[in-house]
Short mmCIF file of C-alpha atoms in Angstrom, two decimals:
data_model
loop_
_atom_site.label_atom_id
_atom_site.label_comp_id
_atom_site.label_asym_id
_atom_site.label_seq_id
_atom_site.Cartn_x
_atom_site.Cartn_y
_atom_site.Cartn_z
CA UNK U 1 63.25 303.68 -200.96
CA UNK U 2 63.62 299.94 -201.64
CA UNK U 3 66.95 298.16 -203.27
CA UNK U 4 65.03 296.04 -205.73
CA UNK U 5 66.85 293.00 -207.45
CA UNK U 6 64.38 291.54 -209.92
CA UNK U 7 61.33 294.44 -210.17
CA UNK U 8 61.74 296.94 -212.56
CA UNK U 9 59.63 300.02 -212.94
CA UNK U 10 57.21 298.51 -215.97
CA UNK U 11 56.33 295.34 -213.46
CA UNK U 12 55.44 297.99 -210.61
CA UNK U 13 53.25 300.05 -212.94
CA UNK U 14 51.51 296.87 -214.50
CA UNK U 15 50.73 295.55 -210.97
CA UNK U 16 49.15 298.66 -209.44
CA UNK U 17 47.00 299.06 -212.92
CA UNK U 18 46.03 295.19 -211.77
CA UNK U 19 45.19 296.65 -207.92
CA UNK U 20 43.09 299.26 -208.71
CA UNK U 21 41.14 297.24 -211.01
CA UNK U 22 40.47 294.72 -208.18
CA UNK U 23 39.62 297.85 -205.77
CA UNK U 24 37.18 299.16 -208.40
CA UNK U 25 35.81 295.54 -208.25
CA UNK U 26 35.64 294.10 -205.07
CA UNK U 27 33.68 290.82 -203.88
CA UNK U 28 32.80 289.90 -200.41
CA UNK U 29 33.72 286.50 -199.12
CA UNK U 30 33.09 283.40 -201.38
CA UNK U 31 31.80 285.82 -203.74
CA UNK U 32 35.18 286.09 -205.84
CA UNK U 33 33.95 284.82 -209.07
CA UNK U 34 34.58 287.53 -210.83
CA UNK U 35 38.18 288.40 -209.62
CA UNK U 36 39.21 284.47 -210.00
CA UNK U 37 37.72 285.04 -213.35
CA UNK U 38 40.50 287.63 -213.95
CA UNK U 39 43.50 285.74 -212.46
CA UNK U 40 42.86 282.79 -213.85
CA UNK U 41 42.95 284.81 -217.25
CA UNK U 42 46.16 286.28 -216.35
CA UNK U 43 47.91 282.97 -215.48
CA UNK U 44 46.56 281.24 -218.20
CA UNK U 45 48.49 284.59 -220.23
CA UNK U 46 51.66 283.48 -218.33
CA UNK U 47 51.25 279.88 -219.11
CA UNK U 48 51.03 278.71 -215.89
CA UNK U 49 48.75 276.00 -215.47
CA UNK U 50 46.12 275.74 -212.88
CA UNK U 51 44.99 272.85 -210.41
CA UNK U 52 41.04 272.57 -210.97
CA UNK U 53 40.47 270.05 -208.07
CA UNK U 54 40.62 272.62 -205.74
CA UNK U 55 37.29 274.67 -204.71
CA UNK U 56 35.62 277.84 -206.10
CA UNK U 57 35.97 280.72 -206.42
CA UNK U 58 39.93 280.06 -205.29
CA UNK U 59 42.65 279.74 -207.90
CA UNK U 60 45.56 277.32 -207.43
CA UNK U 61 48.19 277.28 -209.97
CA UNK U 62 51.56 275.63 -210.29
CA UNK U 63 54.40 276.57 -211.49
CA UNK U 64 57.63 274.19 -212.08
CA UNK U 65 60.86 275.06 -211.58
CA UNK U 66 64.02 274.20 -213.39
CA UNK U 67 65.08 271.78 -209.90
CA UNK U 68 62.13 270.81 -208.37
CA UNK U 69 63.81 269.23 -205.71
CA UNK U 70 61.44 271.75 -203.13
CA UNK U 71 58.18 273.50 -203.35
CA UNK U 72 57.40 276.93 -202.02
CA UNK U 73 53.60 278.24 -201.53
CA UNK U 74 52.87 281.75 -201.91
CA UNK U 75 49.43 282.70 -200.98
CA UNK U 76 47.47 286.23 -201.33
CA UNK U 77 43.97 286.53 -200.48
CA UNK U 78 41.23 287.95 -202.66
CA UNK U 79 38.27 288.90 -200.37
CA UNK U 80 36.62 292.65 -199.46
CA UNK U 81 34.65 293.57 -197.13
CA UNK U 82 30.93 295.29 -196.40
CA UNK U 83 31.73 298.51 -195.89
CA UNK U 84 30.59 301.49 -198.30
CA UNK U 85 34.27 303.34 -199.13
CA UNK U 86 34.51 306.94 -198.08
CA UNK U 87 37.01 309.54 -200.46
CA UNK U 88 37.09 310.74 -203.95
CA UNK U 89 39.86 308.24 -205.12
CA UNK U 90 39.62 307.75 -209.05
CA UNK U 91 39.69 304.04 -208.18
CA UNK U 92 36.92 303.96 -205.73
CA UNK U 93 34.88 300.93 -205.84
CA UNK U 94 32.21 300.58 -207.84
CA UNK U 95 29.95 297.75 -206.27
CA UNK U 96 27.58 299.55 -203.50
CA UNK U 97 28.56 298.51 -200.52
CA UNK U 98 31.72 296.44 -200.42
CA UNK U 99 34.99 297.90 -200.82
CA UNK U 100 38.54 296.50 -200.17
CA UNK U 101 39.12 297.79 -196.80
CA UNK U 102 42.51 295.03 -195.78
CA UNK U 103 44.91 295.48 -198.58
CA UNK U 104 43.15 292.37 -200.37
CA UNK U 105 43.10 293.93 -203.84
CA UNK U 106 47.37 294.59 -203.40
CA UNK U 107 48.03 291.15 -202.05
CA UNK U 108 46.13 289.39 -205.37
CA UNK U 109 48.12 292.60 -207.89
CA UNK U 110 50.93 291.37 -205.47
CA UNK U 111 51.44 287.74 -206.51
CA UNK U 112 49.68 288.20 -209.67
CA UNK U 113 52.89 290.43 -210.66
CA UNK U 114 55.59 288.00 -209.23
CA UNK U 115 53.41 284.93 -211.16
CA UNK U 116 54.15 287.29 -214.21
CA UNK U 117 57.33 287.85 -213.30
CA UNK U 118 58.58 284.15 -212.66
CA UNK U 119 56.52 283.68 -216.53
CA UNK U 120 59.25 285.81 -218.07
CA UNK U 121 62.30 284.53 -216.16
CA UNK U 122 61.62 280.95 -215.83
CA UNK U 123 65.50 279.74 -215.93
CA UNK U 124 65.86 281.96 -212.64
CA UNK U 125 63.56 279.77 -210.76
CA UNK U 126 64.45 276.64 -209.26
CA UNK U 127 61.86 275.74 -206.73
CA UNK U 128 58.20 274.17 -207.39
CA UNK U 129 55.88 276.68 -206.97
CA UNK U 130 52.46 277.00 -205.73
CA UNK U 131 50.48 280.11 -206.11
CA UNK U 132 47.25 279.99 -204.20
CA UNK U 133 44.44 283.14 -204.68
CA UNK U 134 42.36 282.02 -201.55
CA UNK U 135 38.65 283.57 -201.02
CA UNK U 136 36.84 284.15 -197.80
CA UNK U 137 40.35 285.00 -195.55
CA UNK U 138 37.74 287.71 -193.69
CA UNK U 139 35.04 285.87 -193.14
CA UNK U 140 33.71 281.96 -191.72
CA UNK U 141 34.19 279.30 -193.51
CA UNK U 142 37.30 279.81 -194.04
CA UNK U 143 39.04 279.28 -197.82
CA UNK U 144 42.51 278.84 -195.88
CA UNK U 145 40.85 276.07 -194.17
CA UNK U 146 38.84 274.57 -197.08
CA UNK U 147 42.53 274.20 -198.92
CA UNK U 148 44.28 272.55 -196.51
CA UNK U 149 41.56 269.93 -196.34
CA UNK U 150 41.89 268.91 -200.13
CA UNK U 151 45.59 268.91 -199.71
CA UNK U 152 46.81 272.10 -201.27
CA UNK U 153 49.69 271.88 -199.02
CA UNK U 154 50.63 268.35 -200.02
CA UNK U 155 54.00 268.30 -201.51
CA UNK U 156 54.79 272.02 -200.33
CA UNK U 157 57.99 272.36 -198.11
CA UNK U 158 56.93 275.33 -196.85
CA UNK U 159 54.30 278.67 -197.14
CA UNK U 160 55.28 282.30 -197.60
CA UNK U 161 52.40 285.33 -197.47
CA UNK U 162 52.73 288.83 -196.86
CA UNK U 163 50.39 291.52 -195.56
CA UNK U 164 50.34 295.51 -196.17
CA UNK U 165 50.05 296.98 -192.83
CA UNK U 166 48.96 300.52 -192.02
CA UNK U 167 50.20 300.72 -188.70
CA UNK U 168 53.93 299.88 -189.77
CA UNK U 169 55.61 302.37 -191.10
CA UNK U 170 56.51 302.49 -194.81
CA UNK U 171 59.79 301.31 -196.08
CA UNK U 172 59.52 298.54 -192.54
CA UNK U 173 58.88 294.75 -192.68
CA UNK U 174 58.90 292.34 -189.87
CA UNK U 175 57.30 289.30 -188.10
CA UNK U 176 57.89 287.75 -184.81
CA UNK U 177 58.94 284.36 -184.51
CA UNK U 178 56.31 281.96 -182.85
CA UNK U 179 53.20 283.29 -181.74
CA UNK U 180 52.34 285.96 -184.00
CA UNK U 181 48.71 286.65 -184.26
CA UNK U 182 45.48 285.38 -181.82
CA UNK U 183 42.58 282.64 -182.64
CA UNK U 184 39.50 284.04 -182.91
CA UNK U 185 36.21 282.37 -182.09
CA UNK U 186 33.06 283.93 -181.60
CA UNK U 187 30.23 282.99 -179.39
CA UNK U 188 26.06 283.61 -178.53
CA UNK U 189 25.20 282.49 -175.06
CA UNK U 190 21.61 282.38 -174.32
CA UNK U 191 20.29 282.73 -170.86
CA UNK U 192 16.79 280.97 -170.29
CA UNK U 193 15.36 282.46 -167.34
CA UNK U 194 11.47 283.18 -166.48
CA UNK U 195 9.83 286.59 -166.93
CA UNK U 196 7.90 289.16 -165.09
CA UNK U 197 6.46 292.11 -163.51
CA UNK U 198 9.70 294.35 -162.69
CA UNK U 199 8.32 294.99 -159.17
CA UNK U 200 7.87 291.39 -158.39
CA UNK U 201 11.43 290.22 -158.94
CA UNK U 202 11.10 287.21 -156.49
CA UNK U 203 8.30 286.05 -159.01
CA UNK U 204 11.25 285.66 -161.64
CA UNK U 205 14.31 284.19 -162.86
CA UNK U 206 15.96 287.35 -164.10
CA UNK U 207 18.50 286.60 -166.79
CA UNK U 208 19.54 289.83 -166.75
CA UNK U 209 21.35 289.60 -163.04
CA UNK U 210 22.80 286.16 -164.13
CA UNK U 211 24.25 287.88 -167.15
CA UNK U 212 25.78 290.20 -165.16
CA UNK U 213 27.31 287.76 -162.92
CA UNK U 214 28.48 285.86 -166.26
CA UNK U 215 30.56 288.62 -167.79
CA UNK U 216 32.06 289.23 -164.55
CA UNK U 217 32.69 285.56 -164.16
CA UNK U 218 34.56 285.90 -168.00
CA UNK U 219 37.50 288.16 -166.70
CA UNK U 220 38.56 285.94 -164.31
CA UNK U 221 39.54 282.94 -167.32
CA UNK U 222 42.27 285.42 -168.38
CA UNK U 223 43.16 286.43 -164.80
CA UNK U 224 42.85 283.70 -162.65
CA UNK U 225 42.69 280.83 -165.09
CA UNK U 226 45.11 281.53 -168.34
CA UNK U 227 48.81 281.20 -168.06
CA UNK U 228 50.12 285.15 -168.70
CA UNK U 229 52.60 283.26 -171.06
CA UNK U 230 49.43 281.92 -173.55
CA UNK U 231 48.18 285.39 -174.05
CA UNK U 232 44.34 285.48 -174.32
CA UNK U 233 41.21 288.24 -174.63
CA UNK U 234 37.70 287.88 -173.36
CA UNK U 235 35.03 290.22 -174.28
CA UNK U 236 31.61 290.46 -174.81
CA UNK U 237 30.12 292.74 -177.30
CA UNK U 238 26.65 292.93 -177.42
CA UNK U 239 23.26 291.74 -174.79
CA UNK U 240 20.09 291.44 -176.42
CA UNK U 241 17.35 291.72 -174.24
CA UNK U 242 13.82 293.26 -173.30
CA UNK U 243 13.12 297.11 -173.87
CA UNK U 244 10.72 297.93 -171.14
CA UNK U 245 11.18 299.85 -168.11
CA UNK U 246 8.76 297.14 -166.15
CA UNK U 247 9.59 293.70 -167.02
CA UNK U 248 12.19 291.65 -166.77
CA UNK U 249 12.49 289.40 -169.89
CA UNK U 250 12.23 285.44 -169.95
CA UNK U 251 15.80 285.49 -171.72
CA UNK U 252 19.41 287.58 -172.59
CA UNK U 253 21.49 287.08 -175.20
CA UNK U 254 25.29 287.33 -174.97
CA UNK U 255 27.70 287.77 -177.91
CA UNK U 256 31.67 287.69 -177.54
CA UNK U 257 34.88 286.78 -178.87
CA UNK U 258 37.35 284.53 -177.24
CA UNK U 259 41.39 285.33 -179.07
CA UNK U 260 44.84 283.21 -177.41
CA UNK U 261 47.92 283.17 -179.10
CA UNK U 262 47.98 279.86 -178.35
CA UNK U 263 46.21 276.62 -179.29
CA UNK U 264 46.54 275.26 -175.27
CA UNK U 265 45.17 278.92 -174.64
CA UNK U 266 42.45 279.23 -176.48
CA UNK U 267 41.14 275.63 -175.53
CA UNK U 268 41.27 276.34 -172.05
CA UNK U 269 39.11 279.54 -172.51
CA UNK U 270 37.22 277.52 -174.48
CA UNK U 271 36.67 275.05 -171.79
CA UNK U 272 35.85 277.69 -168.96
CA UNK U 273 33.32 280.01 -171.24
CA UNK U 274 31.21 276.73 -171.36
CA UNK U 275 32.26 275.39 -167.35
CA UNK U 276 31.02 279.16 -166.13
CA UNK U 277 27.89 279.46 -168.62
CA UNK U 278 26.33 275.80 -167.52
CA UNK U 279 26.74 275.96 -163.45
CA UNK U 280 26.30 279.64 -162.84
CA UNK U 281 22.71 279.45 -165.15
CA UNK U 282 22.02 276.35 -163.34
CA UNK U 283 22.96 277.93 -159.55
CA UNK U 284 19.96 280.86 -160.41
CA UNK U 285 17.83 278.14 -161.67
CA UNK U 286 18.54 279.08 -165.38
CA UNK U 287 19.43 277.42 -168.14
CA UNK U 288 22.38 278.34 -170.22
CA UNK U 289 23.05 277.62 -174.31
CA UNK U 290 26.70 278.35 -175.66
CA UNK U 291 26.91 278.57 -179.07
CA UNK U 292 30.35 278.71 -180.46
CA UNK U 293 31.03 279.52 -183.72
CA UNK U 294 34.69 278.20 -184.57
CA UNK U 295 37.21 280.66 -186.43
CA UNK U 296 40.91 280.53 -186.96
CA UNK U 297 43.36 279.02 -185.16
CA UNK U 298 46.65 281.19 -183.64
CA UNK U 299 49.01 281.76 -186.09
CA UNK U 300 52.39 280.40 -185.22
CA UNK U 301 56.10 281.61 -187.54
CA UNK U 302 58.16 278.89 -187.72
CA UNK U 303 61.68 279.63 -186.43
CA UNK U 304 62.77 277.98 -190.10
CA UNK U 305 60.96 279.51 -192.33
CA UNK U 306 61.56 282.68 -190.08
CA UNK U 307 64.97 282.65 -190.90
CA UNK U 308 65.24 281.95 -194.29
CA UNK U 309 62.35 285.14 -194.79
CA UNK U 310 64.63 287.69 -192.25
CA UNK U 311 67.83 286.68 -194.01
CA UNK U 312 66.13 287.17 -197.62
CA UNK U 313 64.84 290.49 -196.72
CA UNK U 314 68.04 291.73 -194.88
CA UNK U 315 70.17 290.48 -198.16
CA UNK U 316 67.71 292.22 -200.63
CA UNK U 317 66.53 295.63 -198.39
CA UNK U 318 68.99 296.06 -195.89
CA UNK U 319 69.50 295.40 -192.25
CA UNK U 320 67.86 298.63 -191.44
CA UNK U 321 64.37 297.07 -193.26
CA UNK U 322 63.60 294.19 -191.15
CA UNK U 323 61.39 295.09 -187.59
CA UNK U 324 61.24 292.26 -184.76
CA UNK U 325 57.59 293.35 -184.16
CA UNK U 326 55.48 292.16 -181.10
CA UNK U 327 52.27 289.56 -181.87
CA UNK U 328 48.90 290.94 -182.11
CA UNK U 329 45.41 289.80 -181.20
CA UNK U 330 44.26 290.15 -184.85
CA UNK U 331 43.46 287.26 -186.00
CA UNK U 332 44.02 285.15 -190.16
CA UNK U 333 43.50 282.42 -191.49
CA UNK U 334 46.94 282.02 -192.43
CA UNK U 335 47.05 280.26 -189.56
CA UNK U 336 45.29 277.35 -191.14
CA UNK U 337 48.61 276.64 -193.79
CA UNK U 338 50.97 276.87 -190.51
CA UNK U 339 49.47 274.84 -188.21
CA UNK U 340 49.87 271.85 -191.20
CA UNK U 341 53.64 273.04 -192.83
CA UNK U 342 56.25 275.47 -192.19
CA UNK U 343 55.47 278.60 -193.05
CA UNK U 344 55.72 282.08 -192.28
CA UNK U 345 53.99 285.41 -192.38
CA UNK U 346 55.05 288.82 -192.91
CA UNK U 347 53.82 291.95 -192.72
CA UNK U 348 55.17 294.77 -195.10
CA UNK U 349 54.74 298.65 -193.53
CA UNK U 350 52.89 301.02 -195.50
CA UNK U 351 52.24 303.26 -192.87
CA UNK U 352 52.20 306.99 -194.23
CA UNK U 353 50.03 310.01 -195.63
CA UNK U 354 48.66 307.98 -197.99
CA UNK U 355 47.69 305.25 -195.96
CA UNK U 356 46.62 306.98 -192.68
CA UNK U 357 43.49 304.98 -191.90
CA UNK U 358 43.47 301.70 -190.11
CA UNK U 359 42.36 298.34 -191.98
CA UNK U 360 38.72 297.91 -192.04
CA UNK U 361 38.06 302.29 -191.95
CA UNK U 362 35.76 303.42 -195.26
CA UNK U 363 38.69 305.93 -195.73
CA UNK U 364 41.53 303.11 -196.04
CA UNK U 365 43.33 303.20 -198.64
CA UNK U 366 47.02 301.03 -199.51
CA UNK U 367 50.04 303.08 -200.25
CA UNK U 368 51.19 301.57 -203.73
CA UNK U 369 54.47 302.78 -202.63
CA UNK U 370 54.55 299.55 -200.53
CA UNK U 371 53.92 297.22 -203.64
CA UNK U 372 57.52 297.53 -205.24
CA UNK U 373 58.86 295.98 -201.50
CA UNK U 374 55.95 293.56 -201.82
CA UNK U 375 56.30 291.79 -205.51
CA UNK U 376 60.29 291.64 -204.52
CA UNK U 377 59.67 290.21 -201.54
CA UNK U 378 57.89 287.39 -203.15
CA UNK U 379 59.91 286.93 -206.23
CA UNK U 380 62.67 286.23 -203.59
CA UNK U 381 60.61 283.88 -201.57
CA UNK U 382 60.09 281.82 -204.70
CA UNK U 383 63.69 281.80 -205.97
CA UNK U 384 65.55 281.49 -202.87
CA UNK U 385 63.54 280.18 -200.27
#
């Protein structure tokens, strides 16, 4: 399906043997012990020395190349998720519970393989490189973030990392250029009011009213407030509140998630949530808490690094491979390595039979069919990015 340059067949099986171990063994955010555990083994097989000022359980190696003039970081993330996995796969996983439900387990096999790859052909590779095994990508606080603040990105030209996608078909890899995928940041609003007797209404401060007049209050950010250029979502997803048929409760709780595709976009909605929460609490003689609790940042492709990545895969795959596809209110902490250095992410399609369940389902699965595209992908990153 894929031209392949530098993979062979005996790299392809070695990595997927290294996937399905990490699916039989998954571990949930900042729980990756055991899986660093394992690539630091690896590396240390490959010779390829690791940095140890960086923070556990993530694994930051370095490899030098022949120039060194430039350095190129590769990053793969090595979290799962809290879901118990649905199937008969002989792989399942084998910690109740938690299964890799993202493609995790084939980004780690994924630069694990090139790392073993660029071992065995070191006169090939020119560039500085940094390979970076993050934890906690799915979860807050985020590992991206955590790097960048003790400078993994210092020295680094640019960032490269890739993403199996189920909803792209296989043998298809593309990006956008700019805005590519959404901030996410998550909220609880609490809504003080005073309680009582259901027929006395006058008697109370019913938070329940002012909530409604709250969420309908929300829409109007994105519709009245947000540019339609800055992209942005609103929604609440869950009110906590009293259970009986006569009595309004003393207090509502509100839980959302506010996404832009831009940083100017997501501040502004930002801005409003808090605006709307304070003086429409305060007009029904309420009082109004927002807590926000902060996530990622919008992920933004640098035009650069865009065109070095469309030109490599074009070159190596064919014209016919590369997809121009449209941003997406997802949201990764990828976004944390682009908003410091140029960088780009790219999603590889593995869209078919065997991967017919969306990311995060208990049926997902990754078709390993996608991993030959993926491991070349990255071997060309490193060599001629």
């Amino acid at each position: 399906m894929f031209q392949l340059h530098y993979v062979d067949q005996q790299l392809i099986d070695w990595s997927i043997k290294q996937r399905r171990h990490f699916h039989m063994y998954p571990e949930l955010s900042g729980q990756e012990y055991q899986t660093a555990a394992y690539v630091r083994e690896k590396l240390g097989e490959f010779g390829i020395p690791i940095m140890e000022k960086f923070s556990k359980p993530s694994v930051i190696a370095h490899f030098k190349g022949t120039d060194g003039e430039k350095t190129i970081a590769l990053r793969a993330d090595m979290d799962a998720l809290p879901i118990i996995e649905e199937g008969d796969k002989p792989y399942s996983s084998k910690v109740s519970g938690v299964m890799h439900a993202c493609a995790h387990d084939g980004h780690t096999a994924t630069l694990l393989a090139a790392a073993k790859w660029m071992s065995e052909n070191a006169h090939l590779v020119k560039n500085n490189i940094v390979l970076i095994f993050q934890s906690s990508e799915e979860m807050s606080p985020s590992g991206a973030q955590q790097l960048v603040k003790e400078g993994v990105l210092d020295n680094v030209d640019a960032i490269y990392g890739i993403h199996y996608m189920s909803n792209i078909p296989l043998g298809q890899i593309g990006f956008p250029v700019g805005p590519f995928m959404a901030s996410s940041d998550d909220f609880d609003i609490v809504i003080e009011g005073k309680g009582g007797h259901a027929g006395n209404p006058h008697e109370t401060v019913d938070p329940i009213f002012i909530a409604s007049h709250l969420i309908q209050a929300f829409q109007s950010i994105v519709s009245r407030n947000l540019n339609p250029i800055h992209g942005g979502v609103m929604s609440i997803t869950g009110i906590q509140t009293g259970m009986s048929y006569n009595v309004i409760p003393d207090k509502v709780i509100l839980s959302g998630t506010i996404r832009a595709l831009t940083q100017e976009g997501a501040e502004l909605m930002l801005r409003k949530t808090a605006k709307l929460t304070e003086y429409i609490c305060e007009s029904f003689d309420a009082k109004g808490h927002l807590k926000l609790i902060e996530g990622t940042p919008p992920l933004y492709n640098h035009q650069e690094a865009c065109d070095v990545a469309r030109g490599i895969i074009e070159k190596t795959f064919g014209n016919e491979v590369f997809s121009s596809i449209e941003p997406v209110f997802g949201a990764e902490d990828f976004a944390f390595y682009v908003k410091e250095k140029v960088g780009a992410f790219i999603h590889v399609g593995m869209k078919s039979e065997n991967s017919s369940y969306p990311h995060h389902h208990p049926k997902f699965d990754l078709d390993e069919a996608a991993i030959p595209a993926g491991i070349e992908l990255m071997i060309q990153l490193a060599v001629n990015a």
